[in-house]
Every structure is written in structure tokens, then in C-alpha cells.
Amino acid sequence: MTEMSRPFDATEPTIDTEPTIDSVPGTMLEPAKLGVRRGWLHRGLGPGRAACPGGRRRSVNRRRRQFSLLVMRGDGVRVVRFNFARPLAVAGFVALAGVVSVMGALIGDWIQLRQLTRESVTFAAQIAEQRKTIDDFNHRVADLRKEVGAWRELHARIQEPFGPDVGRGGRDRGIGGATTASARPASGVSPSDELNRLSETIMQEGENLRALDRLMARAGKALAALPSRWPVRGAVNSEFGMRQSPWTKAPEFHAGLDISANRGTAVHAPAAGTVVFAGTQPEYGNAVIVDHGQEIKSLYGHLSQVAVQPGQKVERGTLLAYSGNTGRSSGPHLHYEILVKGRAVNPRAYLWD
């Protein structure tokens, strides 16, 4: 009986030859060479025979529910094969995906942490720079406070001789006024705002001082032209005003001061001015008249010698003449008069030193 017509014996073992990489020539897992032996194929497919026993079907189904992992060498030879059931493979894949997701999240957090660390270092440097700027502002504000205090003290010292109303309501407007509060720091005010306010206060005080300086310049010129110095040093023999005439013993008006001075005593200008007269008068003998401006003039009589000429500019302390006994005089002395708008006034009202 040929092999194709042999009756199928259920007890005859069948050999399921599963080809390996070593036994398969050519490419791996060729479909034509992954079958059973020819005899089994002929016997299994004969007429009236069962296509496959039940055990074989279960084995095939079980293998279909598995996943295989092959570990191979570089020359294509299989080294290790791992079989996994489908649920286990799915669970492993899910676990692997979870691990990859967690690792990705951790890596992302690590990258973000590094970025935050760099930003925190940058912010720390910026904060340190801002603190330094604030410290500089505070030092500048403290310096400006001291400067404002010094300027106010100087302002008060300059303004004191002129009274509290100097500079108000005239050409020197802006002097004085309530500015003390501007130098005090207000609560809740930033250092930059306080710095700006103090700078404005200093500018205001500077304008006040410049106005006072202009006033002092004018006052200085007025003081320099004011005959406030004694022309000679000596006792006053006769005061300004009514007196008994030394010749007639009758009451008479004395228009100046008679200052005791030996003949030849130097007579100095009490203030700056211009000599408007240097010559002889019937009553005063040799005399000098100096115009000090502002309609103020000074007269010096009974001189022995004149040292200036009309039109000459003189300063305070300039030598004008020498005392004597010329004119209507009872003895060597200096007759000294002050005339304001042509009228004689008491010289003591101008003599400060």
C-alpha cells in the first residue's frame, strides 16, 4: 500500500517538526518550509480523515494567544526565545508605557527645575542690584537732607538781619515761606519720590539764596556807601542839636559833631563816595564834602590841609584831609556833618563803629 492509501491510525504518533533558524536554509521562517512531514500531510488530508486532532487545535490556539521575544546574535542565530501570554504581554506593555511616561514626566520636571534654578539665580542677582540701588538712593536722600538743613541754616542766618519779611511780595519773591515739611520724609513715599522732592527743595532754597545774594549785594553796596565809620577818633566836645554859642552865649543850632583832634590828625572817609567839594568856606575854613549816593553827603570842616580833589573817587578809609583850626573855630577839632537830601541829620544815627 502506498503512503497515500494507508489507513490512518489514530495511535500512530505524529511529529510536529518546528523548524529552527539552524535548520531553515535561506531566509528565516520561510512559509513553504514551516509545515509538517509529507507523510503526515498526506495522511491527515486523506478522504474521510479528520483534518486535525483536538489536541493539536488547542495547541495552535494557545500559541496564537502568545507573543514571542527572540534574542539573536549578530549573525542571525537565535540565542534565547521568550514566550509570553497575551494578557501578560499587554500588562508588560502597559507597565513599560507607564514607566516611560513617568520617566518622561521626571525628565520634564528636572528640565523645568534647572530652568527655575537659573531663573532664581538671575532673580537673586536682580534683587541684589535693586537693593544696592535702594541703598544708593537712601544715602543720596540722607546727603540731600543734610544739604537742605545746611542751606536752611545759612538762609536763616542771612535773613535774620533783614527780618522775617525780607523777599516777600517784591522783586525777590520766593524767599521764605513754609518749606520745612518738604524736607521731612512722608510715610509711604518711595526713595525716588523723596529724592525728587528733596532735589526740588534744594532748587527752591538755591533760588532763595540767590535772591538773598542779590539783596546782600545791593545791601553791601548801600552799606559800603553808608557813612558808618568815625572819620577820626576822639571825644565829642559838642553834640548835634541846640547848644549855647561859645561866642555869644545865646542858644543856637549845631548841625554836626565837634570831635576833639589835635592839629594834623588824619581824617579818613567813613564810606565810599565821590568828592564834590574840596576848598574853603567862610564858616568852616578848609572843608571837604563827599557824596555817598542815595542823597547822603558828609562834610568835614576846620581842616588844616586837604588831601583830595573834587571829582575824586574815594573808598572807606581813604585819607581825605588833616584836622586843624581854620574858619570860625575856638580850637583844633573836626566838625563832622551828615546831610540827607540837603538837610543836616544827627551823625550818630549812622555811626556804627
Short mmCIF file of C-alpha atoms in Angstrom, two decimals:
data_model
loop_
_atom_site.label_atom_id
_atom_site.label_comp_id
_atom_site.label_asym_id
_atom_site.label_seq_id
_atom_site.Cartn_x
_atom_site.Cartn_y
_atom_site.Cartn_z
CA MET A 1 0.00 0.00 0.00
CA THR A 2 1.33 3.29 -0.90
CA GLU A 3 1.77 6.03 1.61
CA MET A 4 -1.22 7.96 0.28
CA SER A 5 -3.61 4.93 0.67
CA ARG A 6 -2.50 3.78 4.12
CA PRO A 7 -5.30 3.79 6.60
CA PHE A 8 -4.99 6.47 9.29
CA ASP A 9 -4.02 5.07 12.64
CA ALA A 10 -5.03 7.35 15.44
CA THR A 11 -2.48 5.73 17.71
CA GLU A 12 0.43 6.43 15.43
CA PRO A 13 2.40 9.38 16.77
CA THR A 14 2.83 12.42 14.61
CA ILE A 15 5.91 14.51 14.68
CA ASP A 16 5.38 18.24 14.51
CA THR A 17 8.65 19.45 13.30
CA GLU A 18 9.02 23.13 14.10
CA PRO A 19 11.88 24.41 12.08
CA THR A 20 14.57 26.41 13.79
CA ILE A 21 16.90 29.02 12.46
CA ASP A 22 19.63 26.38 12.21
CA SER A 23 17.53 24.00 10.13
CA VAL A 24 15.96 26.51 7.78
CA PRO A 25 18.14 27.33 4.84
CA GLY A 26 17.84 30.68 3.25
CA THR A 27 15.71 33.30 4.89
CA MET A 28 14.24 32.88 8.35
CA LEU A 29 10.76 31.35 8.70
CA GLU A 30 10.04 30.63 5.05
CA PRO A 31 6.31 29.77 4.68
CA ALA A 32 6.93 26.76 2.39
CA LYS A 33 9.13 25.07 4.96
CA LEU A 34 7.07 25.64 8.11
CA GLY A 35 4.67 22.65 7.60
CA VAL A 36 4.63 19.02 8.80
CA ARG A 37 6.18 15.98 7.28
CA ARG A 38 4.89 14.92 3.88
CA GLY A 39 3.58 11.62 5.23
CA TRP A 40 1.55 13.28 7.93
CA LEU A 41 0.26 15.85 5.49
CA HIS A 42 -0.89 13.07 3.13
CA ARG A 43 -2.40 11.03 5.93
CA GLY A 44 -4.04 14.00 7.56
CA LEU A 45 -5.72 15.17 4.40
CA GLY A 46 -6.88 11.81 3.10
CA PRO A 47 -10.51 11.22 2.32
CA GLY A 48 -12.64 10.56 5.35
CA ARG A 49 -9.90 11.51 7.78
CA ALA A 50 -10.07 14.22 10.41
CA ALA A 51 -8.31 17.42 9.46
CA CYS A 52 -6.56 17.77 12.86
CA PRO A 53 -6.96 16.12 16.21
CA GLY A 54 -8.43 18.19 19.08
CA GLY A 55 -5.12 18.42 20.99
CA ARG A 56 -3.36 19.86 18.01
CA ARG A 57 -6.08 22.51 17.59
CA ARG A 58 -5.79 23.56 21.22
CA SER A 59 -2.01 23.81 20.91
CA VAL A 60 -2.31 26.02 17.86
CA ASN A 61 -4.88 28.26 19.56
CA ARG A 62 -2.71 28.50 22.64
CA ARG A 63 0.26 29.51 20.53
CA ARG A 64 -1.82 32.12 18.74
CA ARG A 65 -2.58 33.71 22.14
CA GLN A 66 1.14 34.07 22.91
CA PHE A 67 3.82 36.61 21.99
CA SER A 68 7.42 35.58 21.43
CA LEU A 69 10.57 37.56 22.07
CA LEU A 70 13.67 36.39 20.25
CA VAL A 71 17.15 37.36 21.36
CA MET A 72 19.55 36.87 18.48
CA ARG A 73 23.22 37.27 17.81
CA GLY A 74 24.67 39.46 15.16
CA ASP A 75 24.98 36.55 12.69
CA GLY A 76 21.24 35.85 12.72
CA VAL A 77 21.36 32.80 15.03
CA ARG A 78 18.70 32.65 17.70
CA VAL A 79 20.09 32.51 21.19
CA VAL A 80 17.09 32.80 23.52
CA ARG A 81 13.35 32.75 22.88
CA PHE A 82 10.81 34.03 25.40
CA ASN A 83 7.10 33.25 25.08
CA PHE A 84 4.55 35.46 26.78
CA ALA A 85 0.83 35.07 27.11
CA ARG A 86 -1.21 37.86 25.56
CA PRO A 87 -2.51 39.27 28.90
CA LEU A 88 0.97 39.27 30.35
CA ALA A 89 2.36 40.93 27.24
CA VAL A 90 -0.36 43.57 27.32
CA ALA A 91 0.28 44.17 31.02
CA GLY A 92 4.00 44.44 30.36
CA PHE A 93 3.43 46.87 27.52
CA VAL A 94 1.16 49.00 29.73
CA ALA A 95 3.72 48.89 32.53
CA LEU A 96 6.50 49.81 30.13
CA ALA A 97 4.40 52.68 28.77
CA GLY A 98 3.74 53.84 32.33
CA VAL A 99 7.43 53.71 33.19
CA VAL A 100 8.27 55.64 30.03
CA SER A 101 5.58 58.21 30.86
CA VAL A 102 6.85 58.58 34.43
CA MET A 103 10.42 58.88 33.20
CA GLY A 104 9.32 61.49 30.65
CA ALA A 105 7.50 63.43 33.36
CA LEU A 106 10.53 63.22 35.66
CA ILE A 107 12.84 64.37 32.90
CA GLY A 108 10.47 67.26 32.11
CA ASP A 109 10.33 68.22 35.79
CA TRP A 110 14.11 68.05 36.00
CA ILE A 111 14.47 70.31 32.96
CA GLN A 112 11.92 72.73 34.41
CA LEU A 113 13.72 72.63 37.77
CA ARG A 114 17.01 73.52 36.10
CA GLN A 115 15.29 76.38 34.26
CA LEU A 116 13.75 77.61 37.52
CA THR A 117 17.14 77.34 39.21
CA ARG A 118 18.74 79.50 36.52
CA GLU A 119 15.88 81.98 36.77
CA SER A 120 16.16 82.08 40.56
CA VAL A 121 19.86 82.87 40.25
CA THR A 122 19.03 85.66 37.80
CA PHE A 123 16.30 86.99 40.07
CA ALA A 124 18.66 86.88 43.05
CA ALA A 125 21.19 88.97 41.12
CA GLN A 126 18.47 91.43 40.12
CA ILE A 127 17.25 91.69 43.72
CA ALA A 128 20.80 92.32 44.92
CA GLU A 129 21.20 95.04 42.29
CA GLN A 130 17.88 96.60 43.30
CA ARG A 131 18.91 96.53 46.96
CA LYS A 132 22.15 98.26 46.05
CA THR A 133 20.17 100.87 44.09
CA ILE A 134 17.87 101.41 47.07
CA ASP A 135 20.88 101.78 49.38
CA ASP A 136 22.35 104.35 46.99
CA PHE A 137 19.02 106.17 46.99
CA ASN A 138 18.94 106.16 50.78
CA HIS A 139 22.48 107.52 51.02
CA ARG A 140 21.65 110.20 48.44
CA VAL A 141 18.48 111.13 50.34
CA ALA A 142 20.45 111.38 53.59
CA ASP A 143 23.04 113.61 51.92
CA LEU A 144 20.30 115.79 50.45
CA ARG A 145 18.66 116.10 53.86
CA LYS A 146 21.93 117.31 55.34
CA GLU A 147 22.40 119.70 52.42
CA VAL A 148 18.86 121.06 52.81
CA GLY A 149 19.45 121.55 56.54
CA ALA A 150 22.71 123.39 55.91
CA TRP A 151 21.12 125.62 53.27
CA ARG A 152 18.19 126.42 55.55
CA GLU A 153 20.54 127.30 58.38
CA LEU A 154 22.51 129.58 56.07
CA HIS A 155 19.26 131.06 54.77
CA ALA A 156 18.13 131.81 58.33
CA ARG A 157 21.45 133.42 59.25
CA ILE A 158 21.39 135.63 56.15
CA GLN A 159 17.73 136.53 56.52
CA GLU A 160 17.87 137.30 60.25
CA PRO A 161 19.36 140.83 59.99
CA PHE A 162 16.67 141.80 57.47
CA GLY A 163 13.70 140.48 59.38
CA PRO A 164 11.25 137.68 58.56
CA ASP A 165 9.54 139.55 55.71
CA VAL A 166 12.60 140.01 53.50
CA GLY A 167 12.00 138.79 49.97
CA ARG A 168 8.21 138.55 50.21
CA GLY A 169 5.96 140.44 47.87
CA GLY A 170 8.66 142.23 45.87
CA ARG A 171 11.23 141.59 43.22
CA ASP A 172 12.78 138.97 45.47
CA ARG A 173 9.68 136.81 45.63
CA GLY A 174 10.19 133.21 46.63
CA ILE A 175 12.34 133.88 49.68
CA GLY A 176 10.96 132.49 52.91
CA GLY A 177 7.71 130.60 53.27
CA ALA A 178 6.85 127.30 54.91
CA THR A 179 9.15 124.76 53.31
CA THR A 180 10.16 122.77 56.38
CA ALA A 181 7.72 119.95 55.71
CA SER A 182 9.25 119.22 52.32
CA ALA A 183 12.49 118.11 53.94
CA ARG A 184 10.79 115.52 56.14
CA PRO A 185 10.18 112.08 54.65
CA ALA A 186 6.48 111.27 54.36
CA SER A 187 5.21 107.83 55.28
CA GLY A 188 4.74 105.51 52.32
CA VAL A 189 6.88 107.63 50.00
CA SER A 190 9.36 105.76 47.84
CA PRO A 191 13.05 106.75 48.00
CA SER A 192 12.96 108.01 44.40
CA ASP A 193 9.97 110.29 45.13
CA GLU A 194 11.64 111.60 48.26
CA LEU A 195 14.85 112.16 46.32
CA ASN A 196 12.97 114.16 43.69
CA ARG A 197 11.21 116.19 46.36
CA LEU A 198 14.44 116.96 48.17
CA SER A 199 16.06 117.95 44.89
CA GLU A 200 13.20 120.35 44.23
CA THR A 201 13.59 121.72 47.77
CA ILE A 202 17.29 122.31 47.18
CA MET A 203 16.50 124.09 43.92
CA GLN A 204 13.97 126.26 45.75
CA GLU A 205 16.42 127.01 48.56
CA GLY A 206 19.06 127.77 45.94
CA GLU A 207 16.74 130.30 44.32
CA ASN A 208 16.05 131.79 47.76
CA LEU A 209 19.74 132.11 48.46
CA ARG A 210 20.39 133.63 45.05
CA ALA A 211 17.68 136.20 45.75
CA LEU A 212 19.22 136.89 49.14
CA ASP A 213 22.60 137.16 47.48
CA ARG A 214 21.23 139.82 45.15
CA LEU A 215 19.72 141.58 48.14
CA MET A 216 23.00 141.31 50.03
CA ALA A 217 24.85 142.70 47.02
CA ARG A 218 22.58 145.71 46.97
CA ALA A 219 22.74 145.97 50.73
CA GLY A 220 26.50 145.64 50.59
CA LYS A 221 26.74 148.49 48.15
CA ALA A 222 24.42 150.53 50.34
CA LEU A 223 26.41 149.67 53.45
CA ALA A 224 29.67 150.46 51.71
CA ALA A 225 28.25 153.87 50.78
CA LEU A 226 26.79 154.46 54.24
CA PRO A 227 28.99 156.79 56.38
CA SER A 228 29.03 154.49 59.38
CA ARG A 229 32.68 154.91 60.40
CA TRP A 230 34.15 157.64 62.59
CA PRO A 231 36.35 159.94 60.48
CA VAL A 232 38.67 160.50 63.47
CA ARG A 233 38.88 159.03 66.94
CA GLY A 234 38.34 161.43 69.78
CA ALA A 235 35.96 162.84 72.35
CA VAL A 236 32.87 164.70 71.20
CA ASN A 237 33.09 168.26 72.51
CA SER A 238 29.74 169.42 71.09
CA GLU A 239 26.75 167.27 70.12
CA PHE A 240 24.25 167.68 67.30
CA GLY A 241 21.30 169.96 68.09
CA MET A 242 20.64 173.08 70.18
CA ARG A 243 23.53 174.43 72.25
CA GLN A 244 24.86 177.63 73.82
CA SER A 245 27.01 179.60 71.42
CA PRO A 246 30.65 179.72 72.61
CA TRP A 247 30.90 183.31 71.35
CA THR A 248 27.51 184.93 72.06
CA LYS A 249 26.34 182.53 74.81
CA ALA A 250 22.96 182.57 73.09
CA PRO A 251 21.15 179.37 72.06
CA GLU A 252 21.96 178.19 68.56
CA PHE A 253 21.54 175.08 66.43
CA HIS A 254 24.66 172.98 65.92
CA ALA A 255 24.38 170.99 62.65
CA GLY A 256 27.03 168.33 63.40
CA LEU A 257 29.51 166.86 65.85
CA ASP A 258 32.67 168.60 67.07
CA ILE A 259 35.22 165.82 67.57
CA SER A 260 38.34 166.65 69.55
CA ALA A 261 41.51 166.12 67.47
CA ASN A 262 44.98 167.57 67.56
CA ARG A 263 46.15 169.64 64.64
CA GLY A 264 47.34 167.39 61.79
CA THR A 265 45.25 164.34 62.78
CA ALA A 266 44.40 162.25 59.68
CA VAL A 267 40.76 162.39 58.61
CA HIS A 268 39.53 159.27 56.72
CA ALA A 269 36.44 158.75 54.60
CA PRO A 270 33.73 156.91 56.57
CA ALA A 271 32.33 155.37 53.36
CA ALA A 272 32.83 155.14 49.62
CA GLY A 273 31.79 158.10 47.53
CA THR A 274 32.84 160.98 45.29
CA VAL A 275 34.44 164.21 46.40
CA VAL A 276 32.12 167.04 45.33
CA PHE A 277 33.87 169.89 47.18
CA ALA A 278 37.42 170.49 48.39
CA GLY A 279 38.18 174.10 49.27
CA THR A 280 37.48 176.93 51.69
CA GLN A 281 34.21 178.17 53.24
CA PRO A 282 33.74 181.27 55.44
CA GLU A 283 32.39 179.39 58.47
CA TYR A 284 34.20 176.03 58.22
CA GLY A 285 37.51 177.19 56.77
CA ASN A 286 39.15 174.39 54.79
CA ALA A 287 36.42 171.85 54.11
CA VAL A 288 35.67 168.65 52.13
CA ILE A 289 32.25 167.33 51.06
CA VAL A 290 31.80 163.71 49.86
CA ASP A 291 28.69 162.47 48.04
CA HIS A 292 27.95 158.85 49.11
CA GLY A 293 24.95 158.34 46.86
CA GLN A 294 21.32 157.84 47.81
CA GLU A 295 21.26 161.60 48.54
CA ILE A 296 23.63 161.21 51.50
CA LYS A 297 26.62 163.55 51.89
CA SER A 298 29.26 164.08 54.58
CA LEU A 299 31.03 167.36 55.45
CA TYR A 300 34.42 167.86 57.17
CA GLY A 301 35.35 171.37 58.45
CA HIS A 302 38.16 173.36 60.16
CA LEU A 303 40.79 171.31 58.30
CA SER A 304 44.42 172.29 58.28
CA GLN A 305 45.15 170.60 54.95
CA VAL A 306 43.06 168.94 52.21
CA ALA A 307 44.34 165.70 50.59
CA VAL A 308 41.71 165.14 47.85
CA GLN A 309 40.35 166.94 44.81
CA PRO A 310 36.79 167.42 43.51
CA GLY A 311 35.59 164.53 41.35
CA GLN A 312 37.92 162.05 43.03
CA LYS A 313 36.51 158.59 43.90
CA VAL A 314 37.19 157.51 47.45
CA GLU A 315 36.65 154.29 49.38
CA ARG A 316 36.03 153.69 53.02
CA GLY A 317 39.23 154.60 54.87
CA THR A 318 40.66 156.87 52.13
CA LEU A 319 42.67 159.81 53.52
CA LEU A 320 40.65 163.00 52.98
CA ALA A 321 42.44 165.70 54.97
CA TYR A 322 44.09 166.66 58.28
CA SER A 323 42.29 168.26 61.20
CA GLY A 324 43.03 171.87 62.18
CA ASN A 325 41.59 175.15 63.43
CA THR A 326 40.61 177.09 60.29
CA GLY A 327 37.40 179.06 59.91
CA ARG A 328 35.23 180.01 62.87
CA SER A 329 36.77 177.73 65.50
CA SER A 330 37.75 178.05 69.14
CA GLY A 331 40.43 175.37 68.94
CA PRO A 332 41.75 172.37 66.94
CA HIS A 333 38.97 169.88 66.25
CA LEU A 334 36.96 168.31 63.39
CA HIS A 335 33.47 169.48 62.56
CA TYR A 336 31.60 166.48 61.07
CA GLU A 337 28.16 166.70 59.42
CA ILE A 338 25.78 164.28 57.63
CA LEU A 339 23.34 165.76 55.16
CA VAL A 340 20.38 163.78 53.75
CA LYS A 341 18.59 165.48 50.86
CA GLY A 342 20.38 168.67 51.81
CA ARG A 343 19.28 168.69 55.45
CA ALA A 344 21.60 168.07 58.39
CA VAL A 345 20.84 164.96 60.48
CA ASN A 346 22.45 163.56 63.60
CA PRO A 347 25.66 161.74 62.53
CA ARG A 348 25.33 159.35 65.46
CA ALA A 349 22.41 157.69 63.62
CA TYR A 350 24.95 156.42 61.06
CA LEU A 351 27.99 155.76 63.24
CA TRP A 352 28.12 152.01 63.92
CA ASP A 353 31.81 151.53 64.62
#
